Amino acid sequence: MTALGTTVREVTATRSHASEVLARCRALVRPALVEAVGRSHPWVGEMAGYSFGWCGVGGVPATGSGGKGVRQALAVLGAEAAGAPARAGVPAAVAVELVHAFSLLHDDIMDGDPTRRGRATVWQAYGTGPAVLAGDALFALAVETLALQPPPAGGEAVRLLSGALGDLVRGQADDLLFAARPWSGPERVRPAAYRAMAEGKTGALLGCAAALGAVLGGASPASVAALDRAGRHLGIAFQVVDDVLGIWGDPSVTGKPVHGDLRERKKTFPVLAALDSPAPAARRLAALLERGGEPGEAAALAEAAGGRAAALAEAGRQVAAAESALADVPLAAGAVRDLRALVEFVVRRDL
């Protein structure tokens, strides 16, 4: 059995199915994404291409990874769930992929991250000012892509994206402010506050992706709302699992250093859940974190206080909530199967 209660054979089958879905959606969306980036200033377009892994500095063609494309896949599947052909969701997929790239460019600057996907981040390769400019350009292209869609769907799509971006900014603001909060006492960050932050920072765009595809596919308001809810729950689960991997993941698999999040003193869900525990290890963990103790000892105490188990249980609850949202409204069965495979794939990665 795996950490979330599924057999290895089931996980392997789900990953294979999800990989096929992701590859199909990337192949469908890539030409339109390239066309959209091509509408920008050539230098900005080069930086965008670099961020997507299409080229190196100077525009030299490259074959680097631009990510799995989960958000664009959600947009395509959102259209298919509404009974529309996959191509109806392509403009939504392009818009969310542009917004995601924009957010990563700015995130890397805010966090001071020198690398992403094994190479220099855009701000390291081109400079901070150019990277900010490229991010702004990607955001503008995203809005333009949706605004060009026929009314009333185009206007509704822009409204949805605007709301999701507001939530994303609020989530990122809370995440930054969490860093200054104490590890113990009444001002400490509680798991509920973390869930709200994760829904905004990660879930808002995932939910928006599926909802945008549904809007452009002609879905009912109830179906659009259900897909948005499913994506938001998926985002929380994704972030919580990411936190587990950031502490206990295998560096050879995750590409992250062992106990990396603890070394950076990030307030992650497993640690916050452990600190909320009545176990004696929770008090020892709080004292250790307050004095900046050894990350390996902190990881052991967090696990002893139940933080790892609580995080995996939380991810499971969020997956169940996403499944429930998909079951609440009539959606095309084939697209729902693909969506469920994608949910399982995203949450159970590397556990």
Short mmCIF file of C-alpha atoms in Angstrom, two decimals:
data_model
loop_
_atom_site.label_atom_id
_atom_site.label_comp_id
_atom_site.label_asym_id
_atom_site.label_seq_id
_atom_site.Cartn_x
_atom_site.Cartn_y
_atom_site.Cartn_z
CA MET A 1 0.00 0.00 0.00
CA THR A 2 1.07 3.63 -0.54
CA ALA A 3 1.01 6.41 2.03
CA LEU A 4 -2.54 7.45 1.09
CA GLY A 5 -3.94 3.93 1.04
CA THR A 6 -3.77 2.86 -2.61
CA THR A 7 -2.00 -0.21 -3.96
CA VAL A 8 1.21 0.15 -5.94
CA ARG A 9 -0.49 -1.36 -8.99
CA GLU A 10 -3.30 1.22 -8.80
CA VAL A 11 -0.83 4.06 -8.40
CA THR A 12 1.18 2.86 -11.43
CA ALA A 13 -1.96 2.63 -13.56
CA THR A 14 -3.09 6.10 -12.47
CA ARG A 15 0.29 7.64 -13.20
CA SER A 16 0.31 6.08 -16.66
CA HIS A 17 -3.20 7.37 -17.37
CA ALA A 18 -2.38 10.85 -16.03
CA SER A 19 0.87 11.02 -18.01
CA GLU A 20 -1.05 10.29 -21.20
CA VAL A 21 -3.60 13.00 -20.35
CA LEU A 22 -0.86 15.55 -19.64
CA ALA A 23 1.00 14.70 -22.86
CA ARG A 24 -2.20 14.98 -24.93
CA CYS A 25 -3.07 18.36 -23.46
CA ARG A 26 0.46 19.75 -23.81
CA ALA A 27 0.55 18.77 -27.48
CA LEU A 28 -2.81 20.46 -28.05
CA VAL A 29 -1.94 23.67 -26.21
CA ARG A 30 1.71 24.17 -27.22
CA PRO A 31 1.11 25.78 -30.68
CA ALA A 32 -1.36 28.31 -29.24
CA LEU A 33 0.99 29.07 -26.33
CA VAL A 34 3.88 29.67 -28.73
CA GLU A 35 1.64 31.93 -30.83
CA ALA A 36 0.61 33.95 -27.77
CA VAL A 37 4.22 34.45 -26.61
CA GLY A 38 5.10 35.46 -30.17
CA ARG A 39 2.79 38.48 -29.84
CA SER A 40 5.08 40.01 -27.21
CA HIS A 41 8.27 42.05 -27.66
CA PRO A 42 11.05 39.78 -29.03
CA TRP A 43 13.26 40.20 -25.95
CA VAL A 44 10.35 39.59 -23.60
CA GLY A 45 9.36 36.63 -25.76
CA GLU A 46 12.86 35.19 -25.39
CA MET A 47 12.66 35.42 -21.61
CA ALA A 48 9.23 33.80 -21.70
CA GLY A 49 10.60 31.03 -23.92
CA TYR A 50 13.48 30.57 -21.48
CA SER A 51 11.02 30.24 -18.58
CA PHE A 52 9.06 27.59 -20.51
CA GLY A 53 12.25 25.68 -21.31
CA TRP A 54 12.02 26.33 -25.05
CA CYS A 55 15.34 28.18 -25.38
CA GLY A 56 18.49 29.26 -23.58
CA VAL A 57 19.84 32.77 -23.02
CA GLY A 58 20.13 34.44 -26.40
CA GLY A 59 17.28 32.40 -27.85
CA VAL A 60 19.29 29.26 -28.59
CA PRO A 61 16.75 26.39 -28.92
CA ALA A 62 16.60 24.07 -25.92
CA THR A 63 14.73 20.96 -24.93
CA GLY A 64 14.43 21.66 -21.20
CA SER A 65 11.32 20.82 -19.22
CA GLY A 66 8.70 23.52 -18.93
CA GLY A 67 6.83 21.60 -16.26
CA LYS A 68 4.16 18.92 -16.42
CA GLY A 69 1.42 21.29 -17.58
CA VAL A 70 -1.13 20.41 -14.89
CA ARG A 71 -2.94 23.75 -15.12
CA GLN A 72 -3.31 23.68 -18.88
CA ALA A 73 -4.55 20.11 -18.66
CA LEU A 74 -7.18 21.15 -16.11
CA ALA A 75 -8.39 23.84 -18.51
CA VAL A 76 -8.70 21.42 -21.43
CA LEU A 77 -10.44 18.84 -19.23
CA GLY A 78 -12.78 21.54 -17.91
CA ALA A 79 -14.01 22.13 -21.45
CA GLU A 80 -14.32 18.41 -22.10
CA ALA A 81 -16.22 17.96 -18.82
CA ALA A 82 -18.77 20.44 -20.18
CA GLY A 83 -19.22 18.25 -23.25
CA ALA A 84 -17.24 20.54 -25.54
CA PRO A 85 -14.31 19.48 -27.73
CA ALA A 86 -10.85 19.80 -26.16
CA ARG A 87 -9.92 22.70 -28.44
CA ALA A 88 -12.59 24.86 -26.77
CA GLY A 89 -10.44 24.90 -23.63
CA VAL A 90 -7.19 25.86 -25.37
CA PRO A 91 -7.49 29.66 -24.85
CA ALA A 92 -8.16 29.02 -21.16
CA ALA A 93 -5.16 26.68 -21.02
CA VAL A 94 -2.93 29.32 -22.63
CA ALA A 95 -4.12 32.01 -20.22
CA VAL A 96 -3.53 29.96 -17.07
CA GLU A 97 -0.15 28.74 -18.28
CA LEU A 98 0.89 32.36 -18.92
CA VAL A 99 -0.34 33.42 -15.47
CA HIS A 100 1.44 30.49 -13.83
CA ALA A 101 4.70 31.41 -15.57
CA PHE A 102 4.21 35.04 -14.53
CA SER A 103 3.73 34.03 -10.90
CA LEU A 104 6.83 31.81 -10.93
CA LEU A 105 9.00 34.60 -12.35
CA HIS A 106 7.92 36.93 -9.57
CA ASP A 107 8.04 34.19 -6.89
CA ASP A 108 11.65 33.40 -7.75
CA ILE A 109 12.57 37.05 -7.29
CA MET A 110 10.70 37.38 -3.98
CA ASP A 111 12.20 34.16 -2.64
CA GLY A 112 15.68 34.82 -4.03
CA ASP A 113 15.71 31.38 -5.68
CA PRO A 114 18.71 31.03 -8.02
CA THR A 115 17.55 27.90 -9.87
CA ARG A 116 14.36 26.30 -11.16
CA ARG A 117 14.11 22.94 -12.91
CA GLY A 118 17.85 22.51 -12.85
CA ARG A 119 18.96 25.81 -14.37
CA ALA A 120 19.24 29.51 -13.53
CA THR A 121 15.99 31.32 -12.88
CA VAL A 122 15.02 34.12 -15.26
CA TRP A 123 16.09 36.86 -12.87
CA GLN A 124 19.49 35.19 -12.46
CA ALA A 125 19.93 34.73 -16.20
CA TYR A 126 18.63 38.13 -17.38
CA GLY A 127 18.50 40.37 -14.32
CA THR A 128 15.79 41.34 -11.85
CA GLY A 129 14.30 44.22 -13.84
CA PRO A 130 13.98 42.23 -17.08
CA ALA A 131 12.43 39.31 -15.20
CA VAL A 132 9.80 41.57 -13.64
CA LEU A 133 9.07 43.00 -17.09
CA ALA A 134 8.72 39.52 -18.58
CA GLY A 135 6.32 38.53 -15.82
CA ASP A 136 4.21 41.63 -16.41
CA ALA A 137 4.11 40.88 -20.13
CA LEU A 138 2.95 37.30 -19.54
CA PHE A 139 0.16 38.55 -17.29
CA ALA A 140 -0.96 41.05 -19.96
CA LEU A 141 -0.93 38.32 -22.61
CA ALA A 142 -3.09 36.10 -20.40
CA VAL A 143 -5.76 38.75 -19.98
CA GLU A 144 -5.64 39.58 -23.71
CA THR A 145 -6.04 35.89 -24.62
CA LEU A 146 -9.29 35.64 -22.67
CA ALA A 147 -10.57 39.09 -23.65
CA LEU A 148 -10.33 38.06 -27.32
CA GLN A 149 -12.85 35.24 -26.78
CA PRO A 150 -16.40 35.88 -28.02
CA PRO A 151 -18.88 37.32 -25.51
CA PRO A 152 -20.35 36.53 -23.10
CA ALA A 153 -17.84 33.74 -22.33
CA GLY A 154 -14.81 35.99 -22.82
CA GLY A 155 -16.01 38.55 -20.29
CA GLU A 156 -16.92 35.87 -17.76
CA ALA A 157 -13.49 34.27 -18.24
CA VAL A 158 -11.71 37.57 -17.53
CA ARG A 159 -13.85 38.02 -14.41
CA LEU A 160 -12.95 34.54 -13.16
CA LEU A 161 -9.25 35.08 -13.79
CA SER A 162 -9.33 38.45 -11.99
CA GLY A 163 -10.93 36.86 -8.93
CA ALA A 164 -8.42 34.02 -8.88
CA LEU A 165 -5.51 36.45 -9.16
CA GLY A 166 -6.84 38.42 -6.20
CA ASP A 167 -6.96 35.21 -4.16
CA LEU A 168 -3.47 34.24 -5.34
CA VAL A 169 -2.03 37.58 -4.21
CA ARG A 170 -3.74 37.29 -0.82
CA GLY A 171 -2.35 33.79 -0.40
CA GLN A 172 1.15 34.88 -1.31
CA ALA A 173 0.93 37.86 1.04
CA ASP A 174 -0.09 35.60 3.93
CA ASP A 175 2.72 33.18 3.07
CA LEU A 176 5.28 35.97 3.26
CA LEU A 177 3.81 37.31 6.51
CA PHE A 178 3.86 33.85 8.11
CA ALA A 179 7.66 34.02 8.13
CA ALA A 180 7.60 36.73 10.81
CA ARG A 181 5.10 34.92 13.07
CA PRO A 182 6.39 33.04 16.16
CA TRP A 183 6.51 29.24 16.41
CA SER A 184 4.57 29.21 19.68
CA GLY A 185 2.08 31.31 21.60
CA PRO A 186 -1.21 32.90 20.53
CA GLU A 187 0.31 34.55 17.45
CA ARG A 188 1.60 31.31 15.94
CA VAL A 189 0.26 30.15 12.56
CA ARG A 190 -2.47 27.55 12.96
CA PRO A 191 -3.26 24.81 10.41
CA ALA A 192 -6.57 26.48 9.47
CA ALA A 193 -4.75 29.68 8.52
CA TYR A 194 -2.31 27.63 6.49
CA ARG A 195 -5.18 25.94 4.60
CA ALA A 196 -6.63 29.34 3.70
CA MET A 197 -3.21 30.51 2.51
CA ALA A 198 -2.67 27.38 0.40
CA GLU A 199 -6.11 27.67 -1.19
CA GLY A 200 -5.23 31.17 -2.37
CA LYS A 201 -1.59 30.68 -3.27
CA THR A 202 -1.96 27.32 -5.03
CA GLY A 203 -5.62 26.33 -5.24
CA ALA A 204 -7.03 29.50 -6.76
CA LEU A 205 -5.25 29.10 -10.09
CA LEU A 206 -5.88 25.35 -10.27
CA GLY A 207 -9.58 25.92 -9.67
CA CYS A 208 -9.62 28.81 -12.11
CA ALA A 209 -8.00 26.66 -14.80
CA ALA A 210 -10.75 24.04 -14.71
CA ALA A 211 -13.47 26.69 -14.38
CA LEU A 212 -12.16 28.73 -17.33
CA GLY A 213 -12.16 25.69 -19.58
CA ALA A 214 -15.72 24.95 -18.50
CA VAL A 215 -16.84 28.52 -19.20
CA LEU A 216 -15.38 28.46 -22.70
CA GLY A 217 -16.93 25.02 -23.17
CA GLY A 218 -20.41 26.39 -22.41
CA ALA A 219 -20.89 24.75 -18.99
CA SER A 220 -23.64 25.73 -16.56
CA PRO A 221 -22.75 28.06 -13.65
CA ALA A 222 -23.15 25.11 -11.25
CA SER A 223 -20.65 23.01 -13.21
CA VAL A 224 -18.19 25.92 -13.41
CA ALA A 225 -18.42 26.42 -9.64
CA ALA A 226 -17.98 22.69 -8.94
CA LEU A 227 -14.84 22.48 -11.08
CA ASP A 228 -13.45 25.57 -9.38
CA ARG A 229 -14.05 23.96 -5.95
CA ALA A 230 -12.40 20.72 -7.04
CA GLY A 231 -9.32 22.59 -8.23
CA ARG A 232 -9.06 24.57 -5.01
CA HIS A 233 -9.17 21.42 -2.91
CA LEU A 234 -6.55 19.91 -5.20
CA GLY A 235 -4.36 22.95 -4.64
CA ILE A 236 -4.44 22.55 -0.85
CA ALA A 237 -3.64 18.85 -1.16
CA PHE A 238 -0.81 19.62 -3.58
CA GLN A 239 0.73 22.17 -1.22
CA VAL A 240 0.47 19.89 1.81
CA VAL A 241 2.11 17.00 -0.06
CA ASP A 242 4.79 19.38 -1.29
CA ASP A 243 5.48 20.25 2.34
CA VAL A 244 5.84 16.58 3.26
CA LEU A 245 8.31 16.08 0.41
CA GLY A 246 10.17 19.25 1.44
CA ILE A 247 10.96 17.67 4.81
CA TRP A 248 11.01 13.91 4.27
CA GLY A 249 11.26 13.46 0.48
CA ASP A 250 14.13 11.61 -1.17
CA PRO A 251 16.46 14.28 -2.61
CA SER A 252 17.34 12.01 -5.53
CA VAL A 253 13.65 11.97 -6.49
CA THR A 254 12.43 15.42 -5.45
CA GLY A 255 15.53 17.38 -6.44
CA LYS A 256 15.31 19.17 -3.07
CA PRO A 257 17.92 18.97 -0.28
CA VAL A 258 17.08 16.76 2.69
CA HIS A 259 15.10 18.69 5.34
CA GLY A 260 15.29 21.69 3.00
CA ASP A 261 12.13 23.41 4.22
CA LEU A 262 13.25 23.08 7.85
CA ARG A 263 16.65 24.53 7.02
CA GLU A 264 14.86 27.52 5.50
CA ARG A 265 12.59 27.70 8.57
CA LYS A 266 9.43 27.58 6.45
CA LYS A 267 6.11 27.28 8.25
CA THR A 268 4.79 24.18 6.54
CA PHE A 269 1.65 22.17 7.28
CA PRO A 270 3.35 19.14 8.89
CA VAL A 271 5.25 21.35 11.31
CA LEU A 272 2.21 23.49 12.15
CA ALA A 273 0.10 20.38 12.69
CA ALA A 274 2.80 18.91 14.93
CA LEU A 275 2.95 22.11 16.98
CA ASP A 276 -0.83 21.90 17.44
CA SER A 277 -0.52 18.39 18.88
CA PRO A 278 -0.80 17.66 22.63
CA ALA A 279 2.14 15.27 22.33
CA PRO A 280 5.24 16.07 24.46
CA ALA A 281 7.30 16.15 21.28
CA ALA A 282 5.33 19.24 20.18
CA ARG A 283 6.66 21.35 23.05
CA ARG A 284 10.20 20.15 22.38
CA LEU A 285 9.75 20.95 18.69
CA ALA A 286 8.58 24.50 19.44
CA ALA A 287 11.57 25.13 21.70
CA LEU A 288 13.94 23.72 19.09
CA LEU A 289 12.50 25.87 16.31
CA GLU A 290 12.58 28.99 18.47
CA ARG A 291 16.32 28.60 19.00
CA GLY A 292 17.04 27.54 15.41
CA GLY A 293 18.02 23.97 16.19
CA GLU A 294 19.23 21.15 13.96
CA PRO A 295 16.82 20.38 11.06
CA GLY A 296 17.20 16.62 11.35
CA GLU A 297 16.13 16.71 14.99
CA ALA A 298 13.21 19.00 14.08
CA ALA A 299 12.07 16.54 11.40
CA ALA A 300 12.16 13.68 13.90
CA LEU A 301 10.21 15.66 16.50
CA ALA A 302 7.63 16.78 13.91
CA GLU A 303 7.07 13.16 12.95
CA ALA A 304 6.91 12.04 16.58
CA ALA A 305 4.29 14.71 17.27
CA GLY A 306 2.19 13.39 14.40
CA GLY A 307 2.91 16.13 11.87
CA ARG A 308 3.66 13.85 8.94
CA ALA A 309 0.60 11.65 9.56
CA ALA A 310 -1.61 14.73 9.99
CA ALA A 311 -0.38 16.18 6.70
CA LEU A 312 -1.06 12.99 4.77
CA ALA A 313 -4.51 12.76 6.38
CA GLU A 314 -5.20 16.37 5.38
CA ALA A 315 -4.15 15.65 1.78
CA GLY A 316 -6.52 12.69 1.79
CA ARG A 317 -9.40 14.85 3.03
CA GLN A 318 -8.76 17.44 0.35
CA VAL A 319 -8.67 14.78 -2.38
CA ALA A 320 -11.99 13.41 -1.08
CA ALA A 321 -13.45 16.93 -1.16
CA ALA A 322 -12.27 17.38 -4.77
CA GLU A 323 -13.87 14.05 -5.70
CA SER A 324 -17.10 15.12 -4.00
CA ALA A 325 -17.16 18.40 -5.93
CA LEU A 326 -16.82 16.51 -9.23
CA ALA A 327 -19.70 14.24 -8.22
CA ASP A 328 -22.02 17.14 -7.35
CA VAL A 329 -22.92 18.06 -10.94
CA PRO A 330 -23.45 16.21 -14.24
CA LEU A 331 -20.16 16.21 -16.16
CA ALA A 332 -18.90 14.18 -19.13
CA ALA A 333 -17.80 10.81 -17.76
CA GLY A 334 -14.59 10.50 -19.79
CA ALA A 335 -13.34 13.93 -18.73
CA VAL A 336 -14.17 13.19 -15.08
CA ARG A 337 -12.08 10.00 -15.25
CA ASP A 338 -9.19 12.01 -16.64
CA LEU A 339 -9.64 14.68 -13.96
CA ARG A 340 -9.62 12.08 -11.20
CA ALA A 341 -6.48 10.49 -12.60
CA LEU A 342 -4.86 13.92 -12.64
CA VAL A 343 -5.87 14.58 -9.03
CA GLU A 344 -4.36 11.27 -7.90
CA PHE A 345 -1.20 11.86 -9.93
CA VAL A 346 -0.60 15.34 -8.55
CA VAL A 347 -1.18 14.44 -4.91
CA ARG A 348 0.57 11.05 -4.76
CA ARG A 349 3.76 12.08 -6.55
CA ASP A 350 6.93 10.65 -4.98
CA LEU A 351 5.23 9.62 -1.70
#
